[in-house]
Coordinates of C-alpha atoms in Angstrom, one line a residue:
M1 CA 35.5 6.4 75.9
E2 CA 38.7 8.4 76.3
S3 CA 40.9 9.1 73.3
Y4 CA 44.6 8.3 73.4
A5 CA 46.6 11.4 74.2
P6 CA 49.5 12.4 71.9
E7 CA 52.9 11.2 73.1
A8 CA 55.9 13.4 73.1
P9 CA 58.7 12.0 70.9
P10 CA 61.9 10.9 72.8
A11 CA 64.7 13.5 73.0
S12 CA 68.3 12.8 72.2
I13 CA 71.1 13.0 74.7
N14 CA 71.9 16.6 73.9
G15 CA 68.2 17.6 74.3
T16 CA 67.2 17.8 70.7
V17 CA 64.5 15.7 69.1
D18 CA 65.7 12.6 67.4
P19 CA 64.4 12.7 63.8
R20 CA 64.5 8.8 63.8
A21 CA 62.1 8.7 66.7
P22 CA 58.5 7.5 66.2
Q23 CA 56.0 10.1 65.2
P24 CA 53.4 11.3 67.8
T25 CA 50.3 9.2 68.0
V26 CA 47.0 10.7 66.7
P27 CA 44.4 12.3 69.0
A28 CA 41.9 9.5 68.5
A29 CA 42.3 5.8 67.8
C30 CA 39.7 3.5 66.2
L31 CA 38.0 0.9 68.3
A32 CA 39.9 -2.1 66.8
C33 CA 43.3 -0.5 67.6
R34 CA 42.1 0.4 71.1
A35 CA 40.9 -3.0 71.8
K36 CA 44.3 -4.5 70.9
H37 CA 46.2 -1.6 72.6
L38 CA 48.0 -0.8 69.3
K39 CA 48.8 2.6 67.8
C40 CA 46.5 3.9 65.1
D41 CA 47.4 6.2 62.2
G42 CA 44.0 8.0 62.4
L43 CA 43.1 7.4 58.8
N44 CA 39.6 6.2 57.7
P45 CA 40.1 3.3 57.4
C46 CA 43.3 3.1 59.4
G47 CA 46.2 1.1 58.0
R48 CA 45.7 -1.8 60.4
C49 CA 42.0 -2.2 59.7
K50 CA 42.6 -1.9 56.0
T51 CA 45.2 -4.6 56.1
S52 CA 43.0 -7.0 58.2
N53 CA 39.8 -6.0 56.2
S54 CA 38.1 -5.0 59.5
E55 CA 35.5 -2.4 60.1
C56 CA 37.1 0.8 61.2
V57 CA 35.0 2.7 63.7
Y58 CA 35.9 5.9 65.7
V59 CA 34.0 7.4 68.7
A60 CA 34.0 11.0 69.8
S61 CA 36.3 11.8 72.8
R62 CA 35.3 13.3 76.1
R63 CA 38.8 14.3 77.0
G64 CA 38.8 17.6 78.8
Y65 CA 35.1 17.5 79.5
K66 CA 34.4 18.6 83.2
G67 CA 30.7 18.5 83.2
P68 CA 28.1 21.2 82.6
R69 CA 29.0 24.8 83.6
R70 CA 26.8 26.6 86.0
N71 CA 24.9 29.8 85.5
T72 CA 25.2 29.6 81.7
A73 CA 22.6 30.7 79.1
A74 CA 20.1 28.2 77.8
N75 CA 21.8 25.8 75.4
P76 CA 20.0 25.6 72.1
N77 CA 21.3 22.1 71.5
K78 CA 20.0 20.8 74.9
R79 CA 17.8 17.8 74.5
H80 CA 14.3 18.1 76.0
A81 CA 11.5 15.7 76.8
S82 CA 10.3 15.7 73.2
D83 CA 13.7 14.5 71.9
S84 CA 14.8 11.0 71.5
P85 CA 14.5 9.2 74.9
P86 CA 17.4 7.5 76.7
E87 CA 18.0 3.8 76.1
A88 CA 17.2 1.1 78.6
G89 CA 19.3 0.7 81.7
G90 CA 19.2 -0.7 85.2
E91 CA 15.8 -1.7 86.5
S92 CA 13.7 1.0 84.9
C93 CA 12.2 1.1 81.4
P94 CA 12.8 4.6 80.1
M95 CA 10.4 4.1 77.2
L96 CA 7.5 4.2 79.6
L97 CA 6.1 7.5 80.7
G98 CA 7.3 8.5 84.2
A99 CA 10.2 6.0 84.3
I100 CA 13.4 7.3 85.8
A101 CA 16.0 7.4 83.1
P102 CA 19.6 6.3 84.0
T103 CA 22.4 8.8 83.9
S104 CA 23.5 9.2 80.3
T105 CA 27.1 8.3 79.5
A106 CA 26.8 9.3 75.9
P107 CA 29.8 11.4 74.6
I108 CA 29.2 15.0 73.6
L109 CA 29.6 15.2 69.8
P110 CA 31.4 18.4 68.8
G111 CA 30.2 20.4 65.9
F112 CA 26.5 19.3 66.0
N113 CA 24.4 21.4 63.7
Q114 CA 21.3 22.5 65.6
T115 CA 19.5 23.3 62.4
M116 CA 19.2 19.6 61.8
V117 CA 17.5 18.9 65.1
I118 CA 13.9 17.9 64.2
P119 CA 11.2 18.3 66.8
D120 CA 10.3 14.8 68.1
T121 CA 13.2 13.1 66.4
P122 CA 12.5 9.4 66.6
T123 CA 14.7 6.6 68.0
S124 CA 15.8 4.2 65.3
S125 CA 17.8 1.0 65.4
Y126 CA 18.9 1.6 61.9
T127 CA 22.7 1.2 61.5
A128 CA 24.0 4.0 59.4
T129 CA 27.2 5.9 58.6
P130 CA 26.1 9.5 59.4
T131 CA 28.3 12.5 59.5
L132 CA 28.5 15.4 61.9
G133 CA 26.5 18.5 60.9
A134 CA 23.7 16.3 59.7
L135 CA 21.4 13.5 61.1
Q136 CA 24.4 11.9 62.7
M137 CA 23.1 10.7 66.0
Y138 CA 22.0 7.1 65.4
R139 CA 21.7 4.6 68.2
N140 CA 23.5 1.5 67.2
P141 CA 23.0 -1.5 69.4
Y142 CA 25.5 -3.5 67.5
L143 CA 28.4 -1.1 68.3
N144 CA 27.3 -0.2 71.9
G145 CA 26.1 -3.5 73.3
M146 CA 22.7 -1.9 73.9
N147 CA 24.1 0.5 76.5
G148 CA 22.6 3.5 74.9
A149 CA 25.8 5.3 74.1
V150 CA 25.6 7.5 71.0
V151 CA 28.5 7.0 68.6
E152 CA 29.6 8.4 65.4
A153 CA 30.1 5.5 63.0
N154 CA 32.9 5.8 60.4
P155 CA 33.3 9.6 60.6
R156 CA 34.7 11.3 57.6
P157 CA 38.2 12.7 58.4
Q158 CA 37.4 16.0 56.7
Q159 CA 33.9 16.1 58.2
A160 CA 32.7 17.1 54.7
Q161 CA 29.3 18.8 54.5
Q162 CA 26.5 16.5 53.3
T163 CA 24.6 17.5 50.3
V164 CA 20.8 18.0 50.5
P165 CA 20.0 14.7 48.7
E166 CA 22.3 12.8 51.1
R167 CA 20.6 14.4 54.1
C168 CA 17.2 13.4 52.7
I169 CA 18.3 9.8 52.3
D170 CA 19.6 9.8 55.9
S171 CA 16.3 11.4 57.0
F172 CA 14.3 8.7 55.2
Y173 CA 16.1 5.9 57.1
Y174 CA 16.0 7.7 60.4
H175 CA 12.4 8.7 60.4
F176 CA 10.4 6.8 57.8
F177 CA 12.1 3.4 57.4
P178 CA 11.3 2.0 60.9
G179 CA 7.6 2.3 60.2
H180 CA 7.8 0.7 56.7
P181 CA 11.0 -1.3 56.6
A182 CA 10.9 -2.9 53.1
V183 CA 13.8 -1.5 51.2
L184 CA 17.3 -2.7 51.6
H185 CA 19.3 -1.0 54.4
K186 CA 21.4 2.0 53.3
A187 CA 24.8 0.4 52.7
Q188 CA 23.3 -2.5 50.7
L189 CA 21.0 -0.3 48.7
L190 CA 23.7 2.3 47.7
K191 CA 26.0 -0.6 46.7
M192 CA 23.3 -2.1 44.5
A193 CA 22.5 1.4 43.0
K194 CA 26.0 1.3 41.5
E195 CA 25.2 -1.9 39.6
R196 CA 21.7 -1.0 38.3
N197 CA 19.4 1.9 37.8
L198 CA 17.6 2.6 41.1
E199 CA 17.3 6.3 40.7
H200 CA 13.4 6.2 40.8
L201 CA 13.6 4.4 44.2
L202 CA 16.2 6.9 45.5
A203 CA 14.1 9.8 44.3
A204 CA 11.1 8.6 46.2
M205 CA 13.2 8.1 49.3
R206 CA 14.7 11.6 49.0
W207 CA 11.2 13.2 48.7
V208 CA 9.8 11.4 51.7
G209 CA 12.9 12.1 53.7
S210 CA 12.6 15.8 52.9
L211 CA 9.2 15.9 54.6
Y212 CA 10.9 15.6 58.0
I213 CA 13.7 18.3 57.6
D214 CA 13.9 21.8 56.2
V215 CA 15.3 21.6 52.6
G216 CA 13.5 24.6 51.2
P217 CA 12.5 24.5 47.5
S218 CA 14.4 21.3 47.0
R219 CA 11.4 19.4 48.3
A220 CA 9.2 20.3 45.3
T221 CA 12.1 19.4 43.0
F222 CA 12.4 16.0 44.7
F223 CA 8.7 15.3 44.3
E224 CA 8.6 16.2 40.7
E225 CA 11.6 14.1 40.0
A226 CA 10.2 11.1 41.8
M227 CA 6.8 11.3 40.1
R228 CA 8.5 11.6 36.7
L229 CA 10.8 8.6 37.2
V230 CA 8.2 6.2 38.5
H231 CA 6.1 6.9 35.5
A232 CA 9.0 6.9 33.0
P233 CA 8.2 4.5 30.1
D234 CA 11.6 2.9 30.3
V235 CA 11.7 2.2 34.0
A236 CA 12.0 -1.5 34.9
K237 CA 8.8 -3.1 36.0
D238 CA 10.1 -5.0 39.1
G239 CA 10.0 -5.0 42.9
F240 CA 12.1 -1.9 43.1
L241 CA 9.4 0.1 41.3
V242 CA 6.8 -1.3 43.7
Q243 CA 8.9 -0.1 46.6
A244 CA 9.2 3.4 45.1
M245 CA 5.4 3.5 44.5
V246 CA 4.6 2.4 48.1
I247 CA 6.9 5.1 49.5
L248 CA 5.3 7.7 47.3
L249 CA 1.7 6.8 48.0
I250 CA 2.3 6.8 51.8
G251 CA 3.9 10.3 51.6
L252 CA 1.1 11.5 49.4
D253 CA -1.6 10.1 51.7
G254 CA 0.0 11.8 54.7
S255 CA 0.3 15.1 52.7
R256 CA -3.5 15.1 52.0
Q257 CA -3.1 14.2 48.3
Q258 CA -5.3 11.2 48.6
E259 CA -6.5 11.0 45.0
K260 CA -2.9 10.9 43.8
A261 CA -2.1 8.3 46.5
K262 CA -5.0 6.1 45.4
D263 CA -3.9 6.2 41.7
I264 CA -0.4 5.1 42.7
L265 CA -1.8 2.5 45.0
L266 CA -3.8 1.0 42.1
S267 CA -0.7 1.1 39.9
A268 CA 1.4 -0.6 42.6
E269 CA -1.2 -3.3 43.1
R270 CA -1.4 -4.0 39.4
L271 CA 2.3 -4.2 39.0
A272 CA 2.8 -6.4 42.1
I273 CA 0.2 -8.9 40.7
E274 CA 1.7 -8.7 37.2
I275 CA 5.2 -9.6 38.3
Q276 CA 3.8 -12.2 40.8
L277 CA 5.4 -10.5 43.8
Y278 CA 2.8 -12.4 45.9
T279 CA 4.3 -15.8 45.1
R280 CA 6.9 -17.7 47.1
A281 CA 9.1 -18.1 44.0
Y282 CA 9.6 -14.4 43.3
A283 CA 12.0 -13.8 46.2
T284 CA 14.2 -16.8 45.1
M285 CA 14.1 -16.0 41.4
H286 CA 14.9 -12.3 41.8
G287 CA 17.0 -12.4 44.9
G288 CA 20.2 -13.4 43.1
G289 CA 21.2 -15.7 46.0
N290 CA 21.3 -12.7 48.4
P291 CA 19.3 -13.5 51.6
R292 CA 18.9 -9.8 52.3
L293 CA 17.4 -9.0 48.9
E294 CA 15.1 -12.1 49.1
E295 CA 13.9 -10.8 52.5
S296 CA 13.4 -7.3 51.0
W297 CA 11.1 -8.8 48.4
R298 CA 9.0 -10.6 51.0
R299 CA 8.8 -7.4 53.0
T300 CA 7.8 -5.4 49.9
W301 CA 4.7 -7.6 49.3
W302 CA 3.6 -7.6 52.9
D303 CA 4.2 -3.9 53.4
L304 CA 2.1 -3.1 50.3
F305 CA -0.5 -5.5 51.7
V306 CA -0.6 -3.7 55.1
V307 CA -0.7 -0.2 53.5
D308 CA -3.5 -1.3 51.2
G309 CA -5.5 -2.4 54.3
M310 CA -4.7 0.7 56.3
I311 CA -5.9 3.0 53.5
A312 CA -9.0 1.0 53.0
G313 CA -9.7 0.9 56.8
V314 CA -9.1 4.5 57.8
H315 CA -10.4 6.2 54.7
R316 CA -13.2 3.7 53.9
Q317 CA -12.9 4.6 50.2
T318 CA -11.0 1.6 48.8
S319 CA -11.8 -2.1 49.0
F320 CA -8.5 -3.7 50.2
L321 CA -8.0 -5.4 46.8
L322 CA -4.9 -7.4 47.9
F323 CA -6.9 -9.2 50.6
D324 CA -8.5 -11.4 48.0
I325 CA -5.1 -12.5 46.5
V326 CA -4.0 -15.9 47.5
A327 CA -0.4 -15.2 48.5
D328 CA 2.2 -17.8 49.6
V329 CA 5.0 -15.3 50.3
G330 CA 7.2 -16.1 53.3
L331 CA 6.5 -13.9 56.4
P332 CA 9.2 -11.3 57.2
C333 CA 11.8 -11.9 60.0
E334 CA 12.5 -9.7 63.0
E335 CA 14.0 -6.3 62.4
H336 CA 17.3 -7.0 64.1
E337 CA 17.7 -10.1 61.9
Y338 CA 17.1 -8.1 58.8
A339 CA 19.6 -5.4 59.9
S340 CA 22.3 -8.0 60.7
G341 CA 21.8 -10.1 57.6
Q342 CA 21.3 -13.2 59.7
I343 CA 18.0 -14.1 57.9
P344 CA 16.3 -17.3 59.2
R345 CA 14.3 -19.7 57.1
P346 CA 11.0 -17.9 56.6
M347 CA 7.7 -19.2 58.0
Y348 CA 4.4 -18.8 56.2
L349 CA 0.8 -17.9 56.8
E350 CA -0.3 -21.5 57.3
D351 CA 2.3 -21.7 60.1
L352 CA 0.8 -18.6 61.7
D353 CA -2.8 -19.8 61.3
D354 CA -2.1 -23.3 62.7
Q355 CA 0.2 -22.3 65.6
V356 CA -2.4 -23.0 68.3
F357 CA -3.2 -26.5 66.9
S358 CA 0.1 -27.7 65.6
G359 CA 1.6 -28.2 69.0
E360 CA 4.8 -26.3 68.0
D361 CA 5.8 -23.5 70.3
R362 CA 6.7 -20.8 67.8
E363 CA 7.2 -17.1 68.2
F364 CA 6.7 -15.2 65.0
S365 CA 8.2 -11.8 64.1
S366 CA 6.5 -8.6 65.0
F367 CA 6.1 -7.9 61.3
A368 CA 4.2 -11.2 61.0
Y369 CA 1.8 -10.2 63.8
R370 CA 1.3 -6.9 62.0
V371 CA 0.2 -8.9 58.9
A372 CA -2.1 -11.0 61.0
S373 CA -3.7 -7.9 62.4
I374 CA -4.4 -6.3 59.0
R375 CA -5.9 -9.6 57.8
N376 CA -8.5 -9.4 60.5
L377 CA -9.4 -5.9 59.2
G378 CA -9.8 -7.5 55.7
R379 CA -12.1 -10.1 57.1
M380 CA -14.2 -7.4 58.7
M381 CA -14.4 -5.4 55.5
R382 CA -15.9 -8.4 53.8
L383 CA -18.9 -8.4 56.1
P384 CA -22.3 -7.6 54.6
P385 CA -23.1 -3.9 55.0
N386 CA -25.4 -2.6 57.8
P387 CA -25.1 -5.5 60.3
F388 CA -27.7 -6.0 63.0
P389 CA -26.9 -5.9 66.7
D390 CA -27.1 -9.7 67.0
D391 CA -25.4 -10.4 63.7
K392 CA -23.3 -13.6 64.2
N393 CA -20.7 -12.2 61.7
V394 CA -19.9 -9.4 64.1
D395 CA -19.4 -11.9 66.9
R396 CA -17.1 -13.9 64.6
I397 CA -14.9 -10.9 63.8
Q398 CA -14.8 -9.9 67.5
S399 CA -13.6 -13.5 68.2
L400 CA -10.8 -13.0 65.7
L401 CA -9.8 -9.7 67.3
S402 CA -9.8 -11.2 70.8
N403 CA -8.0 -14.3 69.8
W404 CA -5.3 -12.2 68.1
R405 CA -4.7 -10.4 71.4
M406 CA -4.9 -13.5 73.7
H407 CA -2.5 -15.7 71.7
L408 CA 0.3 -13.1 71.5
P409 CA 3.4 -14.3 73.2
E410 CA 4.4 -12.4 76.3
S411 CA 7.1 -10.5 74.4
K412 CA 4.6 -9.2 71.9
R413 CA 1.8 -8.0 74.2
H414 CA 3.2 -4.5 74.4
S415 CA 4.9 -2.2 71.9
L416 CA 8.3 -2.4 73.5
N417 CA 10.9 -5.1 72.9
K418 CA 12.9 -6.8 75.6
D419 CA 15.3 -3.8 75.7
C420 CA 12.5 -1.4 76.3
Q421 CA 12.9 0.1 72.9
L422 CA 9.9 0.8 70.7
D423 CA 8.9 -2.1 68.5
E424 CA 7.1 -0.2 65.7
M425 CA 5.8 -3.3 64.0
M426 CA 4.0 -4.4 67.2
F427 CA 2.9 -0.8 67.7
Q428 CA 1.2 -0.8 64.4
A429 CA -0.2 -4.3 65.0
H430 CA -1.9 -3.2 68.2
M431 CA -3.0 0.1 66.6
I432 CA -4.7 -1.8 63.8
N433 CA -6.4 -4.2 66.2
H434 CA -7.9 -1.3 68.3
A435 CA -9.0 0.6 65.1
C436 CA -10.7 -2.6 63.9
S437 CA -12.7 -2.7 67.1
I438 CA -14.0 0.8 66.7
I439 CA -14.9 0.4 63.0
L440 CA -16.6 -2.9 63.8
H441 CA -18.7 -1.8 66.8
Q442 CA -19.3 1.9 66.3
P443 CA -22.3 1.4 63.9
L444 CA -24.0 -0.8 66.5
S445 CA -23.1 1.3 69.6
Q446 CA -25.5 3.7 71.4
L447 CA -23.0 6.6 71.6
D448 CA -24.4 9.4 69.5
S449 CA -21.7 10.5 67.0
S450 CA -23.4 13.7 65.9
P451 CA -21.3 16.0 68.2
A452 CA -18.2 14.9 66.2
R453 CA -19.8 15.0 62.8
D454 CA -17.3 17.7 61.7
V455 CA -14.3 15.5 62.2
T456 CA -14.0 14.2 58.7
A457 CA -10.3 14.6 58.1
C458 CA -9.7 10.8 57.5
A459 CA -13.2 9.4 56.6
P460 CA -16.8 10.6 56.2
H461 CA -18.9 11.0 59.3
N462 CA -20.5 7.7 60.4
A463 CA -23.9 8.6 61.8
V464 CA -24.8 6.7 65.0
Q465 CA -28.0 7.3 66.8
S466 CA -28.2 7.8 70.6
G467 CA -29.6 5.0 72.8
D468 CA -30.9 4.7 76.3
N469 CA -27.9 3.0 77.8
F470 CA -24.5 1.7 76.9
N471 CA -24.6 -1.7 75.2
I472 CA -21.7 -4.1 74.7
H473 CA -20.8 -2.5 71.4
T474 CA -20.5 0.9 73.1
K475 CA -18.2 -0.6 75.7
H476 CA -16.0 -2.1 73.0
I477 CA -15.4 1.3 71.2
I478 CA -14.8 3.2 74.4
T479 CA -12.2 0.6 75.5
A480 CA -10.5 0.7 72.1
A481 CA -10.4 4.5 72.1
C482 CA -8.8 4.6 75.6
E483 CA -6.2 2.0 74.5
I484 CA -5.3 4.1 71.5
S485 CA -4.8 7.2 73.7
K486 CA -2.6 5.1 76.0
M487 CA -0.3 4.4 72.9
V488 CA 0.5 8.2 73.0
T489 CA 2.0 7.8 76.4
Y490 CA 5.0 5.7 75.2
N491 CA 7.9 8.0 75.8
V492 CA 8.9 8.0 72.2
P493 CA 8.5 10.8 69.7
I494 CA 5.1 10.7 68.0
T495 CA 6.6 11.4 64.6
S496 CA 8.6 8.1 64.8
H497 CA 5.3 6.2 64.1
T498 CA 3.7 5.6 60.7
H499 CA 1.6 8.5 59.6
F500 CA -1.5 6.2 59.6
F501 CA -1.5 6.7 63.4
T502 CA -3.1 10.1 62.6
C503 CA -6.3 8.5 61.4
V504 CA -6.4 6.0 64.3
L505 CA -6.0 8.9 66.7
T506 CA -8.8 10.6 64.9
L507 CA -11.0 7.5 65.3
S508 CA -10.3 7.5 69.0
S509 CA -11.0 11.3 69.3
I510 CA -14.4 10.9 67.7
V511 CA -15.4 8.4 70.4
H512 CA -14.0 10.5 73.2
L513 CA -15.7 13.7 72.0
S514 CA -19.0 11.9 71.5
K515 CA -18.8 10.7 75.1
W516 CA -17.7 14.1 76.5
A517 CA -20.8 15.7 74.8
L518 CA -23.1 13.6 77.0
Y519 CA -25.1 15.4 79.7
Y520 CA -23.0 13.9 82.5
V521 CA -20.0 11.6 82.4
H522 CA -18.9 10.1 85.7
D523 CA -15.2 9.7 84.6
E524 CA -15.0 13.1 83.0
D525 CA -11.6 14.0 84.3
D526 CA -10.0 10.9 82.7
L527 CA -11.9 11.6 79.5
R528 CA -10.5 15.2 79.4
Q529 CA -7.0 13.8 79.8
Q530 CA -7.4 11.4 76.9
I531 CA -8.8 14.2 74.7
R532 CA -5.7 16.3 75.7
L533 CA -3.4 13.4 74.8
N534 CA -4.9 12.9 71.4
I535 CA -4.9 16.6 70.5
G536 CA -1.3 16.9 71.6
A537 CA -0.2 13.9 69.5
L538 CA -2.0 15.3 66.4
N539 CA -0.4 18.6 67.0
K540 CA 3.1 17.0 67.0
L541 CA 2.3 14.9 63.9
S542 CA 1.2 18.0 62.1
S543 CA 4.8 19.2 62.1
V544 CA 5.4 16.6 59.3
W545 CA 2.0 15.5 58.0
K546 CA -0.7 17.9 56.6
A547 CA -3.3 15.3 57.2
A548 CA -2.6 15.5 60.9
A549 CA -2.8 19.3 60.9
N550 CA -6.3 19.0 59.3
A551 CA -7.4 16.4 61.8
S552 CA -6.0 18.5 64.7
V553 CA -7.9 21.6 63.7
Q554 CA -11.2 19.6 63.4
V555 CA -10.8 17.8 66.7
K556 CA -9.9 21.1 68.5
G557 CA -12.9 22.8 66.9
V558 CA -15.3 20.1 68.0
A559 CA -13.8 20.1 71.5
Q560 CA -14.4 23.9 71.8
E561 CA -18.0 23.6 70.6
I562 CA -18.7 20.9 73.2
Y563 CA -17.0 23.0 75.9
H564 CA -19.2 26.0 75.2
E565 CA -22.4 23.9 75.1
K566 CA -21.5 22.4 78.4
K567 CA -20.8 25.9 79.8
A568 CA -24.3 27.0 78.6
R569 CA -25.9 24.0 80.4
Q570 CA -24.0 24.7 83.6
S571 CA -25.5 28.1 83.7
N572 CA -28.8 26.4 84.6
P573 CA -28.9 25.7 88.4
S574 CA -30.8 22.5 87.8
Y575 CA -27.7 21.1 86.1
W576 CA -25.8 21.0 89.5
V577 CA -28.5 19.2 91.5
G578 CA -26.9 16.4 93.4
F579 CA -23.3 17.9 93.2
S580 CA -21.4 19.0 96.2
Q581 CA -19.8 22.5 96.2
E582 CA -16.3 20.8 95.8
E583 CA -17.5 18.8 92.8
I584 CA -18.9 21.9 91.1
M585 CA -15.7 23.9 91.5
G586 CA -13.6 21.0 90.5
T587 CA -15.6 20.3 87.3
M588 CA -15.6 24.0 86.3
A589 CA -11.8 24.3 86.9
A590 CA -11.1 21.1 85.0
D591 CA -13.1 22.3 82.0
D592 CA -11.4 25.7 82.0
G593 CA -8.0 24.0 82.3
I594 CA -8.4 21.7 79.2
M595 CA -9.9 24.5 77.1
S596 CA -7.0 26.9 77.9
E597 CA -4.6 24.2 76.7
I598 CA -6.6 23.6 73.6
D599 CA -6.8 27.3 72.9
M600 CA -3.0 27.5 73.4
L601 CA -2.4 24.6 70.9
S602 CA -4.8 26.3 68.4
S603 CA -2.8 29.5 68.5
G604 CA 0.4 27.6 67.9
T605 CA 2.2 28.6 71.1

């Protein structure tokens, strides 16, 4: 949107400037003044907005911009394919791989600090008040009418440099919050922090936010401060402390400090049960009549519930303690409702369980379907150990997994919302469902897992013996592994997902590698592409999470071993009996191609 140009003051009759004439207008006017075609004094907030108690918002100007210059050097600020994708527009869906993105009309923001550009910076619907020179490019659907324009919300007139702690809080909301949206949104939380001591929660947020950006030695200081404050003897034992603990344990788990993470998880579970966070009354009693805070308490319980299940499922070292708690907390609402403060009356687990039989046509929030998905994992974990191939309990859990997928409304069957933006809650819900399928069926499959025995980054090796042919359980795990690899192809930054995606990708990779190690695979080219996708995704996640770096190294190492074994087999002429010359050359070229890419990833280039 164009800024208003300065007007020359009227001259007097003799050619001099009349001192009584109006002063020149400012170079930019706020949106409210522009909409009313009124002059703006350029302050923040401006005089008119301050008088009317309206939100005062400025946007950057494109005045004087004549398009890109030709024959210039590479621009270090240029956005590449790994950066945040364009928003939805026209007939195409730019979140899908291969879609043709519409021409961007986003204004160029002057003074952008390229040191703050994070590889694979995720798209977020979080509404913030960022500043230039920091993580200032938030996509705000409420200001832009979902047109994808990037705006600067409430810029500071002096464009003051953010402090490192402020940058880390913004990083938390931009990167981490969409995957675990339990705390209050930034404006509400900072306001509440002025009324009560929330330093332990802010400290946890600062440390996790620092994992995504370069803050130097401050990261270690933030971690020590957060750990000290959550364990302080005088800290209030309430929902805010549970929130701080959940944030810390997720960061610790992703940083390969799983023992510390388990200790904090146990403390968070005990505290949540002690203060009865799992009851319907907690939100009302401790919400202070604030619908947003009441919703935050509901989200705190259910996010802890989901995290407890994820850790139990992917690491297989805890028992999903909270699954056995009879909770009657209301289910969370949709993310846009939480962001806007328009919180509807909550629905409950019994509503979700009875939706097929009640005759009521209801659509639950994505967060609610995420809760339903993790509950299926809890039911699976309560099965007796070492099931037999014809165990009816296995069939019962498979029915739950299939029913969860079949009864999703049309808008929830993919990980994109109606505006073709990533729905992280549904992404996690589908991710959990596919992971459950692998964990359930892998012990009963006939796909020998020994080739991937060294992939232990997330869980111990699960020994599975080879069989004569592929049974139905083998088909289930191969299908689930392929679906997980497809989730990488959403044209969104990988680091925008919860770090638990690391272990789900590792599960998928174990299945792919076990299949690739077979003597002959008829769809070997597709299999290579899926292995390539998983390794690339793990490599991207490793820029933030040490757990992903460890998994990436192990998966690459096993892939290289399988490749060399296959090469040794191929040196025997009997291996190629029945192959045409074209098929032989194609197979060898494809093998060499994927290994050159894996070697390049291993060397960090």
